[in-house]
Amino acid sequence: MAMRGWPLIKLLPQKTNFHFVKYARFAGVLSVVLCIAAIVSCFYPGLNMGIDFRGGASMEVSKPAGQVIELDRVREAVNGLNLGDVQVQGIARRDTNADDGSTAILRFQVPEGRDQTQVVNQVEGAISQAVGEVTYSGVSVVGSKVSGELFTSGLLALGVAIGLMFLYIWFRFEPQFGFGAVVGLLHDVILTFGLIVLFKLEFSLNMVAAVLTVIGYSMNDTVVVFDRLRENLRKYKTMPLRDVIDLSLNETLSRTIITGVTAVMVLAALAIFGGEALFGFSIALMFGIIIGTYSSIYVGAPIILLWGVKRGALADDAKPVKLGMASRP
């Protein structure tokens, strides 16, 4: 009876019988190729470092509602100060959430050895002279030394998160489950970095938070699949391992789809209405959720198939069973 209020739920079959393992070899080759391409892209052309990691300053420049800021004149005025990379982009007003051309965000580098406060004052003076009276807000300055430390800390946070996830899976399941989960996490993180490079998204502290969230979501989905797999390994003691994996993936598929689609819908709204600051964050998270679902099916589970499972070690303690290694393809 409860289903009648949700007609679209009927589009999801109650029981599926997809042969996921059948395409594991092709998916594995595709994943390896994409990961290699993503790693290469992180060095050439490289990440588009934000002010947090590159060092520099950012500020919002605004005029009263209805008055347009000439972005070209702002850019020319700041370029005349020889500060290096200068980025000017129109954004929506904070008070009305409308993009009427009266507000822009300005990012520029602060040359090494120059006083940051003095440079910011020079920029404000040059802009005011070029476009008239404007209001400055949200001014933030990050030195190059601090930015380097932030970048190192961000990478360290990602490494620690992956290591802790591995320990959690290792203690909860068998070592091969932990290895499969960590490979899946690395796969998701590497491809997310590849997306950031491909679409030239600004890599900032917000993006580090997005990658950490992707790690958490991917691990959650992997744990659900592995838990069902372990349960079915105890239940179907003589079934070939590839068939048990297919069964487990099919049984968790509807839950995975519903959770993933719901999260993507929320993030899509955040990308559309969240403004420039949250756009890259939302895109990276949406991609991470999709690729995290893929890795649970075609990265983590196939590794367990290749490694094999001692089903006796997964049997209930009250009824120990020792059946040897599971069959391999």
Tab-separated table of C-alpha atoms in Angstrom:
chain	number	residue	atom	x	y	z
A	1	MET	CA	0.000	0.000	0.000
A	2	ALA	CA	2.835	2.374	0.809
A	3	MET	CA	4.234	1.944	-2.702
A	4	ARG	CA	1.208	3.690	-4.284
A	5	GLY	CA	2.447	7.075	-3.143
A	6	TRP	CA	5.702	6.553	-5.050
A	7	PRO	CA	4.821	5.429	-8.597
A	8	LEU	CA	8.387	5.866	-9.882
A	9	ILE	CA	9.614	3.191	-7.467
A	10	LYS	CA	7.942	0.643	-9.735
A	11	LEU	CA	10.533	1.389	-12.393
A	12	LEU	CA	13.099	-0.420	-10.238
A	13	PRO	CA	12.814	-4.195	-10.579
A	14	GLN	CA	12.432	-6.036	-7.298
A	15	LYS	CA	14.909	-8.681	-8.406
A	16	THR	CA	17.713	-8.419	-10.939
A	17	ASN	CA	20.018	-11.018	-12.409
A	18	PHE	CA	22.831	-9.080	-14.029
A	19	HIS	CA	26.096	-10.908	-14.699
A	20	PHE	CA	28.483	-8.293	-13.360
A	21	VAL	CA	31.489	-10.604	-13.107
A	22	LYS	CA	31.210	-11.397	-16.809
A	23	TYR	CA	32.396	-7.889	-17.679
A	24	ALA	CA	34.910	-7.529	-14.822
A	25	ARG	CA	37.942	-8.050	-17.071
A	26	PHE	CA	36.905	-5.317	-19.498
A	27	ALA	CA	36.009	-2.955	-16.636
A	28	GLY	CA	39.361	-3.643	-14.977
A	29	VAL	CA	41.302	-2.722	-18.120
A	30	LEU	CA	39.216	0.431	-18.531
A	31	SER	CA	39.824	1.431	-14.906
A	32	VAL	CA	43.590	0.930	-15.223
A	33	VAL	CA	43.738	3.056	-18.390
A	34	LEU	CA	41.664	5.850	-16.853
A	35	CYS	CA	43.686	5.834	-13.623
A	36	ILE	CA	46.984	6.077	-15.520
A	37	ALA	CA	45.607	8.963	-17.584
A	38	ALA	CA	44.378	10.711	-14.427
A	39	ILE	CA	47.753	10.347	-12.683
A	40	VAL	CA	49.596	11.732	-15.717
A	41	SER	CA	47.169	14.658	-15.955
A	42	CYS	CA	47.878	15.617	-12.321
A	43	PHE	CA	51.481	16.353	-13.370
A	44	TYR	CA	50.796	17.597	-16.888
A	45	PRO	CA	48.996	19.942	-17.268
A	46	GLY	CA	48.588	19.692	-13.480
A	47	LEU	CA	46.009	20.786	-10.946
A	48	ASN	CA	44.513	24.252	-11.121
A	49	MET	CA	45.623	25.277	-7.641
A	50	GLY	CA	43.383	27.718	-5.834
A	51	ILE	CA	44.496	30.582	-3.646
A	52	ASP	CA	44.557	28.216	-0.650
A	53	PHE	CA	47.376	26.159	-2.168
A	54	ARG	CA	49.063	28.605	-4.516
A	55	GLY	CA	49.229	31.658	-2.329
A	56	GLY	CA	47.555	34.954	-3.142
A	57	ALA	CA	44.407	36.882	-2.350
A	58	SER	CA	40.745	36.946	-3.266
A	59	MET	CA	38.022	39.528	-2.738
A	60	GLU	CA	34.499	40.361	-3.805
A	61	VAL	CA	33.938	43.643	-5.632
A	62	SER	CA	30.400	45.012	-5.817
A	63	LYS	CA	28.381	48.037	-6.793
A	64	PRO	CA	24.808	48.895	-5.805
A	65	ALA	CA	22.168	46.634	-7.356
A	66	GLY	CA	21.516	47.457	-10.996
A	67	GLN	CA	24.947	48.973	-11.658
A	68	VAL	CA	27.193	46.799	-13.816
A	69	ILE	CA	30.870	46.246	-13.055
A	70	GLU	CA	33.057	46.309	-16.176
A	71	LEU	CA	35.026	43.066	-15.702
A	72	ASP	CA	37.497	43.906	-18.486
A	73	ARG	CA	38.405	47.214	-16.860
A	74	VAL	CA	38.873	45.526	-13.475
A	75	ARG	CA	41.140	42.918	-15.063
A	76	GLU	CA	43.188	45.518	-16.923
A	77	ALA	CA	43.597	47.637	-13.798
A	78	VAL	CA	44.926	44.720	-11.714
A	79	ASN	CA	47.113	43.415	-14.565
A	80	GLY	CA	48.774	46.814	-14.659
A	81	LEU	CA	50.183	46.133	-11.193
A	82	ASN	CA	52.216	43.131	-12.481
A	83	LEU	CA	50.944	40.724	-9.839
A	84	GLY	CA	50.963	37.589	-11.964
A	85	ASP	CA	47.822	35.517	-12.558
A	86	VAL	CA	44.610	37.565	-12.287
A	87	GLN	CA	41.116	36.074	-12.439
A	88	VAL	CA	37.906	38.109	-12.534
A	89	GLN	CA	34.478	36.507	-12.720
A	90	GLY	CA	30.950	37.790	-12.229
A	91	ILE	CA	28.906	36.132	-9.480
A	92	ALA	CA	25.440	36.428	-7.992
A	93	ARG	CA	24.750	38.989	-5.279
A	94	ARG	CA	24.638	37.615	-1.766
A	95	ASP	CA	21.537	39.582	-0.741
A	96	THR	CA	19.340	38.761	-3.756
A	97	ASN	CA	21.079	35.631	-5.145
A	98	ALA	CA	20.693	37.215	-8.586
A	99	ASP	CA	23.442	37.746	-11.135
A	100	ASP	CA	22.767	41.301	-12.324
A	101	GLY	CA	26.383	42.094	-13.185
A	102	SER	CA	26.934	44.207	-10.079
A	103	THR	CA	29.190	41.753	-8.194
A	104	ALA	CA	32.415	40.024	-9.176
A	105	ILE	CA	35.030	37.906	-7.479
A	106	LEU	CA	38.669	38.805	-8.015
A	107	ARG	CA	41.644	36.481	-7.454
A	108	PHE	CA	45.265	37.468	-7.861
A	109	GLN	CA	48.701	36.355	-6.748
A	110	VAL	CA	50.784	38.215	-4.211
A	111	PRO	CA	54.436	38.340	-5.395
A	112	GLU	CA	57.000	36.743	-3.109
A	113	GLY	CA	58.576	39.217	-0.711
A	114	ARG	CA	55.939	41.939	-1.068
A	115	ASP	CA	53.761	43.043	1.814
A	116	GLN	CA	50.338	41.440	1.444
A	117	THR	CA	48.349	44.273	3.001
A	118	GLN	CA	50.099	46.829	0.790
A	119	VAL	CA	49.367	44.794	-2.349
A	120	VAL	CA	45.673	44.486	-1.435
A	121	ASN	CA	45.481	48.251	-0.876
A	122	GLN	CA	47.105	48.847	-4.270
A	123	VAL	CA	44.597	46.546	-5.951
A	124	GLU	CA	41.656	48.280	-4.291
A	125	GLY	CA	42.993	51.676	-5.313
A	126	ALA	CA	43.538	50.591	-8.939
A	127	ILE	CA	40.034	49.132	-9.202
A	128	SER	CA	38.371	52.190	-7.659
A	129	GLN	CA	40.230	54.436	-10.108
A	130	ALA	CA	39.201	52.257	-13.075
A	131	VAL	CA	35.504	51.611	-12.388
A	132	GLY	CA	34.577	54.193	-9.770
A	133	GLU	CA	33.321	53.695	-6.240
A	134	VAL	CA	32.876	50.038	-5.289
A	135	THR	CA	32.550	47.968	-2.126
A	136	TYR	CA	35.097	45.323	-1.156
A	137	SER	CA	34.215	42.301	0.966
A	138	GLY	CA	35.369	38.783	1.692
A	139	VAL	CA	39.045	39.727	1.429
A	140	SER	CA	41.324	36.760	2.190
A	141	VAL	CA	45.104	36.493	1.819
A	142	VAL	CA	47.171	33.300	1.952
A	143	GLY	CA	50.979	33.358	1.815
A	144	SER	CA	52.911	30.918	-0.379
A	145	LYS	CA	54.521	29.237	2.651
A	146	VAL	CA	51.154	28.693	4.318
A	147	SER	CA	49.651	27.471	1.060
A	148	GLY	CA	52.390	24.850	0.675
A	149	GLU	CA	51.753	23.633	4.209
A	150	LEU	CA	48.017	23.461	3.502
A	151	PHE	CA	48.613	21.415	0.358
A	152	THR	CA	50.830	18.949	2.239
A	153	SER	CA	48.293	18.712	5.056
A	154	GLY	CA	45.495	18.091	2.565
A	155	LEU	CA	47.337	15.212	0.909
A	156	LEU	CA	48.230	13.810	4.333
A	157	ALA	CA	44.572	13.916	5.351
A	158	LEU	CA	43.631	11.910	2.249
A	159	GLY	CA	46.336	9.320	2.962
A	160	VAL	CA	45.353	8.937	6.623
A	161	ALA	CA	41.683	8.566	5.679
A	162	ILE	CA	42.454	5.759	3.219
A	163	GLY	CA	44.718	4.030	5.766
A	164	LEU	CA	42.071	4.135	8.492
A	165	MET	CA	39.473	2.773	6.093
A	166	PHE	CA	41.794	-0.125	5.262
A	167	LEU	CA	42.243	-0.954	8.951
A	168	TYR	CA	38.504	-0.835	9.528
A	169	ILE	CA	37.726	-3.214	6.677
A	170	TRP	CA	40.636	-5.510	7.628
A	171	PHE	CA	39.375	-5.918	11.187
A	172	ARG	CA	35.750	-6.303	10.140
A	173	PHE	CA	36.344	-8.665	7.233
A	174	GLU	CA	39.211	-10.704	5.788
A	175	PRO	CA	42.463	-9.121	4.455
A	176	GLN	CA	41.375	-9.586	0.846
A	177	PHE	CA	38.247	-7.542	1.577
A	178	GLY	CA	40.403	-4.773	3.008
A	179	PHE	CA	42.727	-4.830	0.008
A	180	GLY	CA	39.794	-4.709	-2.400
A	181	ALA	CA	38.257	-1.786	-0.510
A	182	VAL	CA	41.498	0.213	-0.480
A	183	VAL	CA	42.088	-0.372	-4.189
A	184	GLY	CA	38.536	0.827	-4.799
A	185	LEU	CA	39.152	3.947	-2.712
A	186	LEU	CA	42.393	4.734	-4.542
A	187	HIS	CA	40.553	4.205	-7.836
A	188	ASP	CA	37.855	6.704	-6.821
A	189	VAL	CA	40.320	9.307	-5.518
A	190	ILE	CA	42.561	9.120	-8.596
A	191	LEU	CA	39.654	9.443	-11.034
A	192	THR	CA	38.197	12.328	-9.030
A	193	PHE	CA	41.537	14.138	-9.357
A	194	GLY	CA	41.408	13.372	-13.080
A	195	LEU	CA	37.981	15.006	-13.305
A	196	ILE	CA	39.293	18.089	-11.477
A	197	VAL	CA	42.101	18.417	-14.018
A	198	LEU	CA	39.885	17.649	-17.018
A	199	PHE	CA	37.325	20.346	-16.230
A	200	LYS	CA	39.960	22.729	-14.804
A	201	LEU	CA	38.136	22.957	-11.491
A	202	GLU	CA	39.904	24.995	-8.860
A	203	PHE	CA	41.627	22.722	-6.349
A	204	SER	CA	41.050	24.317	-2.959
A	205	LEU	CA	40.322	23.237	0.599
A	206	ASN	CA	36.688	22.775	-0.452
A	207	MET	CA	37.870	20.253	-3.030
A	208	VAL	CA	39.869	18.361	-0.391
A	209	ALA	CA	36.673	18.138	1.652
A	210	ALA	CA	34.866	16.816	-1.437
A	211	VAL	CA	37.462	14.081	-1.979
A	212	LEU	CA	37.275	13.071	1.693
A	213	THR	CA	33.490	12.868	1.389
A	214	VAL	CA	33.863	10.691	-1.710
A	215	ILE	CA	36.101	8.349	0.307
A	216	GLY	CA	33.453	8.075	3.020
A	217	TYR	CA	30.604	7.455	0.565
A	218	SER	CA	32.576	4.901	-1.433
A	219	MET	CA	33.544	3.032	1.726
A	220	ASN	CA	29.946	2.989	2.923
A	221	ASP	CA	28.756	1.484	-0.343
A	222	THR	CA	31.611	-1.031	-0.337
A	223	VAL	CA	30.808	-2.156	3.212
A	224	VAL	CA	27.185	-2.802	2.230
A	225	VAL	CA	28.279	-4.975	-0.708
A	226	PHE	CA	30.951	-6.832	1.298
A	227	ASP	CA	28.567	-7.467	4.181
A	228	ARG	CA	26.038	-9.071	1.846
A	229	LEU	CA	28.823	-11.020	0.139
A	230	ARG	CA	30.064	-12.410	3.439
A	231	GLU	CA	26.510	-13.346	4.409
A	232	ASN	CA	25.961	-15.181	1.128
A	233	LEU	CA	29.318	-16.958	1.395
A	234	ARG	CA	28.106	-18.437	4.672
A	235	LYS	CA	24.695	-19.245	3.213
A	236	TYR	CA	25.728	-20.773	-0.125
A	237	LYS	CA	28.783	-22.789	0.834
A	238	THR	CA	29.039	-24.776	-2.410
A	239	MET	CA	28.080	-22.051	-4.903
A	240	PRO	CA	30.978	-20.857	-7.116
A	241	LEU	CA	32.481	-17.595	-5.901
A	242	ARG	CA	31.683	-15.699	-9.113
A	243	ASP	CA	28.006	-16.628	-8.732
A	244	VAL	CA	27.970	-15.545	-5.075
A	245	ILE	CA	29.467	-12.183	-6.059
A	246	ASP	CA	26.867	-11.674	-8.803
A	247	LEU	CA	24.091	-12.616	-6.377
A	248	SER	CA	25.337	-10.216	-3.711
A	249	LEU	CA	25.692	-7.318	-6.161
A	250	ASN	CA	22.198	-7.881	-7.522
A	251	GLU	CA	20.703	-8.025	-4.037
A	252	THR	CA	22.233	-4.666	-3.073
A	253	LEU	CA	21.697	-2.988	-6.458
A	254	SER	CA	18.334	-1.334	-5.729
A	255	ARG	CA	19.613	0.115	-2.456
A	256	THR	CA	22.716	1.442	-4.235
A	257	ILE	CA	20.687	3.053	-7.021
A	258	ILE	CA	18.186	4.739	-4.693
A	259	THR	CA	20.893	6.101	-2.394
A	260	GLY	CA	23.077	7.290	-5.271
A	261	VAL	CA	20.282	8.975	-7.234
A	262	THR	CA	19.005	10.751	-4.118
A	263	ALA	CA	22.480	12.101	-3.315
A	264	VAL	CA	23.111	13.196	-6.924
A	265	MET	CA	19.778	15.070	-7.032
A	266	VAL	CA	20.688	17.041	-3.900
A	267	LEU	CA	24.169	17.823	-5.225
A	268	ALA	CA	22.770	18.897	-8.594
A	269	ALA	CA	20.580	21.454	-6.819
A	270	LEU	CA	23.625	22.588	-4.817
A	271	ALA	CA	25.660	22.998	-8.020
A	272	ILE	CA	22.922	25.074	-9.659
A	273	PHE	CA	21.939	27.299	-6.749
A	274	GLY	CA	25.032	27.162	-4.518
A	275	GLY	CA	27.035	29.703	-6.451
A	276	GLU	CA	30.596	29.721	-7.721
A	277	ALA	CA	32.144	28.695	-4.391
A	278	LEU	CA	30.242	25.393	-4.216
A	279	PHE	CA	30.042	24.513	-7.915
A	280	GLY	CA	33.312	22.581	-8.136
A	281	PHE	CA	32.646	20.937	-4.776
A	282	SER	CA	29.250	19.688	-5.979
A	283	ILE	CA	30.524	18.434	-9.346
A	284	ALA	CA	33.370	16.497	-7.726
A	285	LEU	CA	30.982	14.912	-5.230
A	286	MET	CA	28.478	13.898	-7.912
A	287	PHE	CA	31.227	12.266	-9.944
A	288	GLY	CA	32.633	10.613	-6.832
A	289	ILE	CA	29.292	9.067	-5.924
A	290	ILE	CA	28.855	7.650	-9.423
A	291	ILE	CA	32.404	6.320	-9.665
A	292	GLY	CA	32.205	5.019	-6.071
A	293	THR	CA	29.207	2.903	-7.007
A	294	TYR	CA	31.087	1.620	-10.042
A	295	SER	CA	34.180	0.726	-7.996
A	296	SER	CA	32.131	-1.266	-5.487
A	297	ILE	CA	30.910	-3.441	-8.347
A	298	TYR	CA	33.884	-3.605	-10.709
A	299	VAL	CA	36.946	-2.950	-8.531
A	300	GLY	CA	36.478	-4.215	-4.982
A	301	ALA	CA	34.444	-7.359	-5.691
A	302	PRO	CA	36.568	-8.632	-8.654
A	303	ILE	CA	39.720	-8.401	-6.512
A	304	ILE	CA	38.098	-10.768	-4.025
A	305	LEU	CA	37.299	-13.077	-6.939
A	306	LEU	CA	40.944	-13.122	-8.028
A	307	TRP	CA	42.284	-13.542	-4.502
A	308	GLY	CA	39.765	-16.141	-3.365
A	309	VAL	CA	38.102	-16.584	0.024
A	310	LYS	CA	38.575	-19.225	2.702
A	311	ARG	CA	34.962	-19.829	3.483
A	312	GLY	CA	35.775	-21.694	6.664
A	313	ALA	CA	37.097	-18.445	8.131
A	314	LEU	CA	33.764	-16.748	7.402
A	315	ALA	CA	31.609	-19.454	8.955
A	316	ASP	CA	29.751	-18.840	12.200
A	317	ASP	CA	31.825	-19.551	15.287
A	318	ALA	CA	29.147	-21.866	16.629
A	319	LYS	CA	29.248	-24.015	13.513
A	320	PRO	CA	32.773	-24.008	12.130
A	321	VAL	CA	32.954	-25.199	8.535
A	322	LYS	CA	36.098	-25.678	6.468
A	323	LEU	CA	35.563	-25.995	2.755
A	324	GLY	CA	38.907	-24.757	1.398
A	325	MET	CA	39.433	-22.132	-1.235
A	326	ALA	CA	36.520	-20.884	-3.295
A	327	SER	CA	36.546	-21.700	-6.972
A	328	ARG	CA	38.175	-19.180	-9.252
A	329	PRO	CA	37.273	-18.272	-12.806
